[in-house]
């Protein structure tokens, strides 16, 4: 049981997980923070974020 928890914590530090967490934090800051980015930049970021999240959560491992 303990090894399983440690293994899951180590998987959080994989590159794809770090990218996903980083992009999610950026998205939350853009949505709820005091920022007013240009509409074109926000649209590009939202599209990229959606594509990356969709890819990581729909691909099959193996």
PDB file of C-alpha atoms in Angstrom:
ATOM      1  CA  UNK A   1       0.000   0.000   0.000  1.00  0.00           C
ATOM      2  CA  UNK A   2       2.778   2.409   0.935  1.00  0.00           C
ATOM      3  CA  UNK A   3       4.667   1.647  -2.290  1.00  0.00           C
ATOM      4  CA  UNK A   4       1.543   2.373  -4.310  1.00  0.00           C
ATOM      5  CA  UNK A   5       1.185   5.818  -2.727  1.00  0.00           C
ATOM      6  CA  UNK A   6       4.868   6.626  -3.304  1.00  0.00           C
ATOM      7  CA  UNK A   7       4.562   5.442  -6.922  1.00  0.00           C
ATOM      8  CA  UNK A   8       1.572   7.733  -7.494  1.00  0.00           C
ATOM      9  CA  UNK A   9       3.394  10.697  -5.991  1.00  0.00           C
ATOM     10  CA  UNK A  10       6.399  10.040  -8.244  1.00  0.00           C
ATOM     11  CA  UNK A  11       4.107   9.906 -11.288  1.00  0.00           C
ATOM     12  CA  UNK A  12       2.936  13.444 -10.448  1.00  0.00           C
ATOM     13  CA  UNK A  13       6.429  14.666 -11.262  1.00  0.00           C
ATOM     14  CA  UNK A  14       6.438  13.369 -14.826  1.00  0.00           C
ATOM     15  CA  UNK A  15       6.758  15.995 -17.528  1.00  0.00           C
ATOM     16  CA  UNK A  16       3.185  15.660 -18.756  1.00  0.00           C
ATOM     17  CA  UNK A  17       1.855  16.080 -15.234  1.00  0.00           C
ATOM     18  CA  UNK A  18       3.984  19.159 -14.623  1.00  0.00           C
ATOM     19  CA  UNK A  19       2.822  20.676 -17.914  1.00  0.00           C
ATOM     20  CA  UNK A  20      -0.808  19.923 -17.084  1.00  0.00           C
ATOM     21  CA  UNK A  21      -0.557  21.392 -13.574  1.00  0.00           C
ATOM     22  CA  UNK A  22       1.326  24.438 -14.827  1.00  0.00           C
ATOM     23  CA  UNK A  23      -1.191  25.160 -17.562  1.00  0.00           C
ATOM     24  CA  UNK A  24      -4.087  24.664 -15.148  1.00  0.00           C
ATOM     25  CA  UNK A  25      -2.576  27.157 -12.703  1.00  0.00           C
ATOM     26  CA  UNK A  26      -2.073  29.662 -15.545  1.00  0.00           C
ATOM     27  CA  UNK A  27      -5.659  29.167 -16.704  1.00  0.00           C
ATOM     28  CA  UNK A  28      -6.984  29.736 -13.175  1.00  0.00           C
ATOM     29  CA  UNK A  29      -4.889  32.894 -12.840  1.00  0.00           C
ATOM     30  CA  UNK A  30      -6.182  34.214 -16.153  1.00  0.00           C
ATOM     31  CA  UNK A  31      -9.787  33.475 -15.246  1.00  0.00           C
ATOM     32  CA  UNK A  32      -9.800  34.650 -11.630  1.00  0.00           C
ATOM     33  CA  UNK A  33      -6.821  36.981 -11.389  1.00  0.00           C
ATOM     34  CA  UNK A  34      -6.642  40.716 -12.001  1.00  0.00           C
ATOM     35  CA  UNK A  35      -5.306  40.245 -15.525  1.00  0.00           C
ATOM     36  CA  UNK A  36      -6.685  41.598 -18.768  1.00  0.00           C
ATOM     37  CA  UNK A  37      -4.759  39.840 -21.555  1.00  0.00           C
ATOM     38  CA  UNK A  38      -5.444  40.600 -25.207  1.00  0.00           C
ATOM     39  CA  UNK A  39      -8.331  38.581 -26.624  1.00  0.00           C
ATOM     40  CA  UNK A  40      -6.112  36.956 -29.255  1.00  0.00           C
ATOM     41  CA  UNK A  41      -3.591  35.747 -26.646  1.00  0.00           C
ATOM     42  CA  UNK A  42      -6.357  34.454 -24.387  1.00  0.00           C
ATOM     43  CA  UNK A  43      -7.996  32.613 -27.287  1.00  0.00           C
ATOM     44  CA  UNK A  44      -4.692  31.025 -28.299  1.00  0.00           C
ATOM     45  CA  UNK A  45      -3.949  29.948 -24.736  1.00  0.00           C
ATOM     46  CA  UNK A  46      -7.441  28.490 -24.226  1.00  0.00           C
ATOM     47  CA  UNK A  47      -7.223  26.537 -27.471  1.00  0.00           C
ATOM     48  CA  UNK A  48      -3.766  25.178 -26.604  1.00  0.00           C
ATOM     49  CA  UNK A  49      -4.848  24.334 -23.068  1.00  0.00           C
ATOM     50  CA  UNK A  50      -7.904  22.464 -24.310  1.00  0.00           C
ATOM     51  CA  UNK A  51      -5.895  20.495 -26.854  1.00  0.00           C
ATOM     52  CA  UNK A  52      -3.224  19.468 -24.343  1.00  0.00           C
ATOM     53  CA  UNK A  53      -5.704  18.484 -21.638  1.00  0.00           C
ATOM     54  CA  UNK A  54      -7.768  16.498 -24.132  1.00  0.00           C
ATOM     55  CA  UNK A  55      -4.684  14.699 -25.435  1.00  0.00           C
ATOM     56  CA  UNK A  56      -3.408  13.704 -22.001  1.00  0.00           C
ATOM     57  CA  UNK A  57      -6.773  12.515 -20.694  1.00  0.00           C
ATOM     58  CA  UNK A  58      -7.897  10.589 -23.774  1.00  0.00           C
ATOM     59  CA  UNK A  59      -4.751   8.785 -24.910  1.00  0.00           C
ATOM     60  CA  UNK A  60      -4.256   5.160 -24.015  1.00  0.00           C
ATOM     61  CA  UNK A  61      -1.127   4.128 -22.101  1.00  0.00           C
ATOM     62  CA  UNK A  62       0.889   1.285 -23.463  1.00  0.00           C
TER      63      UNK A  62
END
